[in-house]
Amino acid sequence: MNAVNASGWRPEMGAAGEDLNLATASGDRGLALEEKLIFELGRPGTCGVDMDEPRGEVLPGLTRFLRKAAPALPGLSEPETVRHYTRLSRQNYAIDLGPFPLGSCTMKHNPRLNEKMARLPGFADVHPLQPQQTVRGALEAINELAHWLIELTGMHGVAMTPKAGAHGELCGLLCIKAAIEARGEDRKLILVPESAHGTNPATAAFAGFSVESIPATEDGRVDLQALIGRLGPDVAGVMITNPNTCGLFERDMKAISDAVHAAGGYVYCDGANFNAVVGKVRPGDLGIDAMHINLHKTFSTPHGGGGPGSGPVVLSEALSPFGPLPFTAKTADGVVHLVEEEDAEGFGHSQAFGRMAAFHGQMGMFTRALTYILGHGADGLRQAAEDAVLNANYVLRSLEDVLNAPFAKAGPCMHEALFSDDGLPEGFTTLDIAKGLIDEGFHPMTVYFPLVVHGAMLVEPTETESKDGLDRFIGSMRSLAARARNADPSLKSAPHHAPRRRLDETLAARKPVLTWKESAGE
Amino acid sequence: MRYLPLTPAERAEMLGVIGVDSVDALFEDVPAAARLPGPVPGLPLHASEMAVERHMSALAAKNLSAGAAPFFLGAGAYRHHVPASVDHLIQRGEFLTAYTPYQPEIAQGTLQVLFEFQTQVARLLGTDVANASMYDGSTGCWEAVAMAARVTRRRKAVISGGLHPHYVETCRTMAHFTGDVIDARAPQLSGSADDAEVIAAIDGETSCVVVQYPDVLGRIPDLAAIAAAAQAKGALLIAVVTEPVALGLIEAPGHIGADIVVGEGQSLGVGLNFGGPHLGLFGCREKYVRQMPGRLCGQTVDAEGKRGFVLTLSTREQHIRREKATSNICTNAGLCALAFSIHMTLLGGEGLAKLARLNHQAARRTADALAAIPGVSVLNDAYVNEFTVVLPRDAREVVRELADRRVLGGVSLGRLYPGETSLANGLVVCASELTTDEDIAALASALSEVLEGVPA
């Protein structure tokens, strides 16, 4: 992309320099469509669902509870509804449109077979409290996914009920706390390295622990000596991310685990980055006691604009007895049971810490993940991890001459490559590169994370990107780096080709408008 | 391997650019002892799309799906008709495969949906504001209890005996670890909700009172009276709605005194999914918004002055406040919120009111049919679409025997409250707009048979 240069050309100018940014009466520009809110489109009394007419009166006992008026909510006809949401969908970037090089967040191709299988009525149209005799296949599916997760991680057990990754972190920490209580000890401190996801310290605090930070070394890894120096009888455990958020493998993982165990603590691993090592390394072999697995990251369940997530937690032999209820278990006759409160003891699970949520987990995500896993198999998952690491290192080596790569000498990166805005001219920042990428047709990389690097840009291509796609991304990044070096002012006001220009986030926070109000409408 | 685009030639070329001989060299930081030499043993190798589909379909076929039998289960998860356009629209790749909207310029679709969703939820619950959804109702309920503790600086929650037992257990689990106190009333098999008992339990240490509306047995508590009693002692009222369709018929909790309203949104657009993913609704008074957990979408303008939407008030959140955050949540149930919002848009307020009325009438017909069976009595005198019947024997066994006759007859209180023998004969029955007269006749006939001990 060489069309943009320092000569003053703007994307909204034609070749002859005339202004192409003409207003239209509708607000639309060709196929770039503006869309009102449903509250501005709807009319009272409109309903897009045809229903039977209610027969008969309400129960006399209900009369005093009746609402005075129907909820003040607009309705749209079916065609209006379909058009509204279809038009809105076009204002979104999505993995189906192009790569999301989001380090630490990992977006990969979402196979549609997953969607088809999750919608089979035997999985989708089943009530969580149906008698067990009517849901044997669903329980078998959960147990089969559990088996894969245990084998791939080399762990002893798995808690399937957590609703999302951060909920899984909470589950792992509650297991640690329950195990410490069972030993009759009172350890209140969790050590969290600086490079950890923000959820890690928040989770530890939410589980009733206090939190202390452990610094990183100059090469982007946990400072082993600092960690060992802090261990003691007050430490319940450490939360560590491996591969870590600098994209590096914690070489000392086994030594860290051994030291923590020797001091009577447990090791929690944030498994967000398991996709980089699945099939290559088993966390259980590194001494980890608990690790959540984000099914959307490693096993391709869709992110859907912010979830649903699912965060099964694999557990070591030491922590397995404490996992939450309910869980599935297979008896010698091959039947899979859903074990709830009253049967837990019979299944050797008498120390379960209780229930973390209603029902038994994110079944819709389990069926998607299992579908993906079966397609890949043990060999395909290993290949996927290798390709993810290969793609990330290819990006790292293809950009390190134009962007600062702080840990490029610290060894190969794993699944994600870390750059920073060091070396860009005064006034040009990571945010400008990110917004410039939008104009290039890419979703920005993860920005300003991890915090251990100033102006971080964390790029994770994932294994489902082709070499051609990577080359185009690399080309765009090189062009943006060049524009920054040339102090191209148009980069400062990017994006120019998105549904919206830079949005005023300060205004949104200072004067929050969180719901639509008649008077505030346009 | 159809999901992996790289060819062997491209892999070799890329290794050349990186400057290593083999991909294994890229794993050199992993200690050799921890590196697996080949695929994890004990697991099958890759399979074709056809083989996977065959395997998954065989598992699904072992389940009796709700649509394949007369179906009367509720108790926190509800089966309603979902218009075909809902699932079609959420499967558009631009919604389905989008990330959390951190880059607002290219996520206006998701963000506008969340803003519309927040408004719909606030109006439905009768609250000033609502967040952009939680994992589900049960975890949202604990988040509300934790929020009330932050607002009141007190640590004791009084919980009504009518709150879904899974919600109570979720709160108990968390409170055990955080040091909060849960004073949960015991459930009673009686015709009306335990309002007086709940009110009597409120004291000067109480941060909040948690009341389900309608409750797990289908009864309707007097929220206005409980709100007045709670607020007189400086405590907040948290109302929990597991069946939002009910709010088409009965007054919104926020309109009758609730300070925080949480709910399970699965009823609209989401489907049963064997318990998940579901969708948490969360609304509160405007003055508490900075203590609210979860994601919030707000309106703003862009550099050209055009209206747009962004995630906002993130200074409450884990990625900024870390261990001081209002919760550790870093996602929501965006796709489920989208499904809810589309379904709600199709219905509109008046459509929801009509839907609620249809549900109520179906429940009344069901209750009348069951009450006519000797030995069966209906417990509640007020309900929307879910009520409790008392059977002459253990309802848990009755439910299993009904299932043998391919009738999914309800949720036994023995399943919900194992060990509570005083509740063992209770059966929670739910009807909806999907319940036909034939379904009701099938349930009544199967239940008569089971109770008379007639073999199948």
PDB file of N, CA, C and O in Angstrom, chain B residues 306-327:
ATOM      1  N   LYS B 306     -20.305  11.937  14.691  1.00  0.00           N
ATOM      2  CA  LYS B 306     -21.367  10.941  14.509  1.00  0.00           C
ATOM      3  C   LYS B 306     -21.570  10.132  15.788  1.00  0.00           C
ATOM      4  O   LYS B 306     -20.603   9.800  16.479  1.00  0.00           O
ATOM      5  N   ARG B 307     -22.825   9.775  16.058  1.00  0.00           N
ATOM      6  CA  ARG B 307     -23.105   8.933  17.220  1.00  0.00           C
ATOM      7  C   ARG B 307     -22.431   7.568  17.045  1.00  0.00           C
ATOM      8  O   ARG B 307     -22.439   6.986  15.959  1.00  0.00           O
ATOM      9  N   GLY B 308     -21.848   7.086  18.142  1.00  0.00           N
ATOM     10  CA  GLY B 308     -21.242   5.764  18.128  1.00  0.00           C
ATOM     11  C   GLY B 308     -21.227   5.211  19.537  1.00  0.00           C
ATOM     12  O   GLY B 308     -21.619   5.895  20.488  1.00  0.00           O
ATOM     13  N   PHE B 309     -20.758   3.975  19.658  1.00  0.00           N
ATOM     14  CA  PHE B 309     -20.824   3.282  20.946  1.00  0.00           C
ATOM     15  C   PHE B 309     -19.468   2.673  21.286  1.00  0.00           C
ATOM     16  O   PHE B 309     -18.720   2.242  20.395  1.00  0.00           O
ATOM     17  N   VAL B 310     -19.173   2.654  22.586  1.00  0.00           N
ATOM     18  CA  VAL B 310     -17.895   2.082  23.067  1.00  0.00           C
ATOM     19  C   VAL B 310     -18.163   1.328  24.369  1.00  0.00           C
ATOM     20  O   VAL B 310     -19.152   1.587  25.049  1.00  0.00           O
ATOM     21  N   LEU B 311     -17.274   0.405  24.719  1.00  0.00           N
ATOM     22  CA  LEU B 311     -17.292  -0.150  26.073  1.00  0.00           C
ATOM     23  C   LEU B 311     -16.805   0.955  27.000  1.00  0.00           C
ATOM     24  O   LEU B 311     -15.847   1.662  26.679  1.00  0.00           O
ATOM     25  N   THR B 312     -17.455   1.110  28.141  1.00  0.00           N
ATOM     26  CA  THR B 312     -17.106   2.265  28.977  1.00  0.00           C
ATOM     27  C   THR B 312     -17.090   1.931  30.463  1.00  0.00           C
ATOM     28  O   THR B 312     -17.424   0.817  30.855  1.00  0.00           O
ATOM     29  N   LEU B 313     -16.667   2.917  31.263  1.00  0.00           N
ATOM     30  CA  LEU B 313     -16.490   2.775  32.709  1.00  0.00           C
ATOM     31  C   LEU B 313     -15.576   1.585  33.019  1.00  0.00           C
ATOM     32  O   LEU B 313     -15.786   0.861  33.987  1.00  0.00           O
ATOM     33  N   SER B 314     -14.589   1.404  32.176  1.00  0.00           N
ATOM     34  CA  SER B 314     -13.717   0.234  32.332  1.00  0.00           C
ATOM     35  C   SER B 314     -12.755   0.395  33.510  1.00  0.00           C
ATOM     36  O   SER B 314     -12.068  -0.545  33.854  1.00  0.00           O
ATOM     37  N   THR B 315     -12.743   1.585  34.124  1.00  0.00           N
ATOM     38  CA  THR B 315     -11.892   1.731  35.309  1.00  0.00           C
ATOM     39  C   THR B 315     -12.404   0.896  36.475  1.00  0.00           C
ATOM     40  O   THR B 315     -11.728   0.788  37.486  1.00  0.00           O
ATOM     41  N   ARG B 316     -13.607   0.297  36.336  1.00  0.00           N
ATOM     42  CA  ARG B 316     -14.082  -0.640  37.368  1.00  0.00           C
ATOM     43  C   ARG B 316     -13.514  -2.025  37.130  1.00  0.00           C
ATOM     44  O   ARG B 316     -13.684  -2.920  37.953  1.00  0.00           O
ATOM     45  N   GLU B 317     -12.922  -2.244  35.950  1.00  0.00           N
ATOM     46  CA  GLU B 317     -12.718  -3.613  35.480  1.00  0.00           C
ATOM     47  C   GLU B 317     -11.334  -4.167  35.776  1.00  0.00           C
ATOM     48  O   GLU B 317     -10.394  -3.436  36.052  1.00  0.00           O
ATOM     49  N   GLN B 318     -11.250  -5.495  35.626  1.00  0.00           N
ATOM     50  CA  GLN B 318     -10.051  -6.241  36.005  1.00  0.00           C
ATOM     51  C   GLN B 318      -8.808  -5.813  35.238  1.00  0.00           C
ATOM     52  O   GLN B 318      -7.713  -5.824  35.801  1.00  0.00           O
ATOM     53  N   HIS B 319      -8.928  -5.414  33.980  1.00  0.00           N
ATOM     54  CA  HIS B 319      -7.711  -5.131  33.236  1.00  0.00           C
ATOM     55  C   HIS B 319      -7.092  -3.799  33.649  1.00  0.00           C
ATOM     56  O   HIS B 319      -5.951  -3.510  33.306  1.00  0.00           O
ATOM     57  N   ILE B 320      -7.844  -2.966  34.389  1.00  0.00           N
ATOM     58  CA  ILE B 320      -7.274  -1.718  34.896  1.00  0.00           C
ATOM     59  C   ILE B 320      -7.085  -1.791  36.409  1.00  0.00           C
ATOM     60  O   ILE B 320      -6.017  -1.510  36.930  1.00  0.00           O
ATOM     61  N   ARG B 321      -8.124  -2.223  37.109  1.00  0.00           N
ATOM     62  CA  ARG B 321      -8.066  -2.196  38.580  1.00  0.00           C
ATOM     63  C   ARG B 321      -7.446  -3.471  39.153  1.00  0.00           C
ATOM     64  O   ARG B 321      -7.226  -3.561  40.361  1.00  0.00           O
ATOM     65  N   ARG B 322      -7.247  -4.481  38.327  1.00  0.00           N
ATOM     66  CA  ARG B 322      -6.671  -5.742  38.781  1.00  0.00           C
ATOM     67  C   ARG B 322      -7.303  -6.186  40.102  1.00  0.00           C
ATOM     68  O   ARG B 322      -8.524  -6.362  40.141  1.00  0.00           O
ATOM     69  N   GLU B 323      -6.511  -6.360  41.180  1.00  0.00           N
ATOM     70  CA  GLU B 323      -7.120  -6.941  42.387  1.00  0.00           C
ATOM     71  C   GLU B 323      -8.148  -6.042  43.063  1.00  0.00           C
ATOM     72  O   GLU B 323      -8.812  -6.453  43.994  1.00  0.00           O
ATOM     73  N   LYS B 324      -8.309  -4.796  42.581  1.00  0.00           N
ATOM     74  CA  LYS B 324      -9.327  -3.906  43.158  1.00  0.00           C
ATOM     75  C   LYS B 324     -10.590  -3.851  42.288  1.00  0.00           C
ATOM     76  O   LYS B 324     -11.498  -3.075  42.556  1.00  0.00           O
ATOM     77  N   ALA B 325     -10.667  -4.643  41.247  1.00  0.00           N
ATOM     78  CA  ALA B 325     -11.773  -4.568  40.290  1.00  0.00           C
ATOM     79  C   ALA B 325     -13.098  -4.948  40.938  1.00  0.00           C
ATOM     80  O   ALA B 325     -13.124  -5.652  41.948  1.00  0.00           O
ATOM     81  N   THR B 326     -14.206  -4.484  40.320  1.00  0.00           N
ATOM     82  CA  THR B 326     -15.528  -4.823  40.854  1.00  0.00           C
ATOM     83  C   THR B 326     -15.877  -6.291  40.619  1.00  0.00           C
ATOM     84  O   THR B 326     -16.775  -6.816  41.258  1.00  0.00           O
ATOM     85  N   SER B 327     -15.197  -6.946  39.684  1.00  0.00           N
ATOM     86  CA  SER B 327     -15.348  -8.398  39.519  1.00  0.00           C
ATOM     87  C   SER B 327     -14.201  -8.857  38.640  1.00  0.00           C
ATOM     88  O   SER B 327     -13.476  -8.037  38.085  1.00  0.00           O
TER      89      SER B 327
END
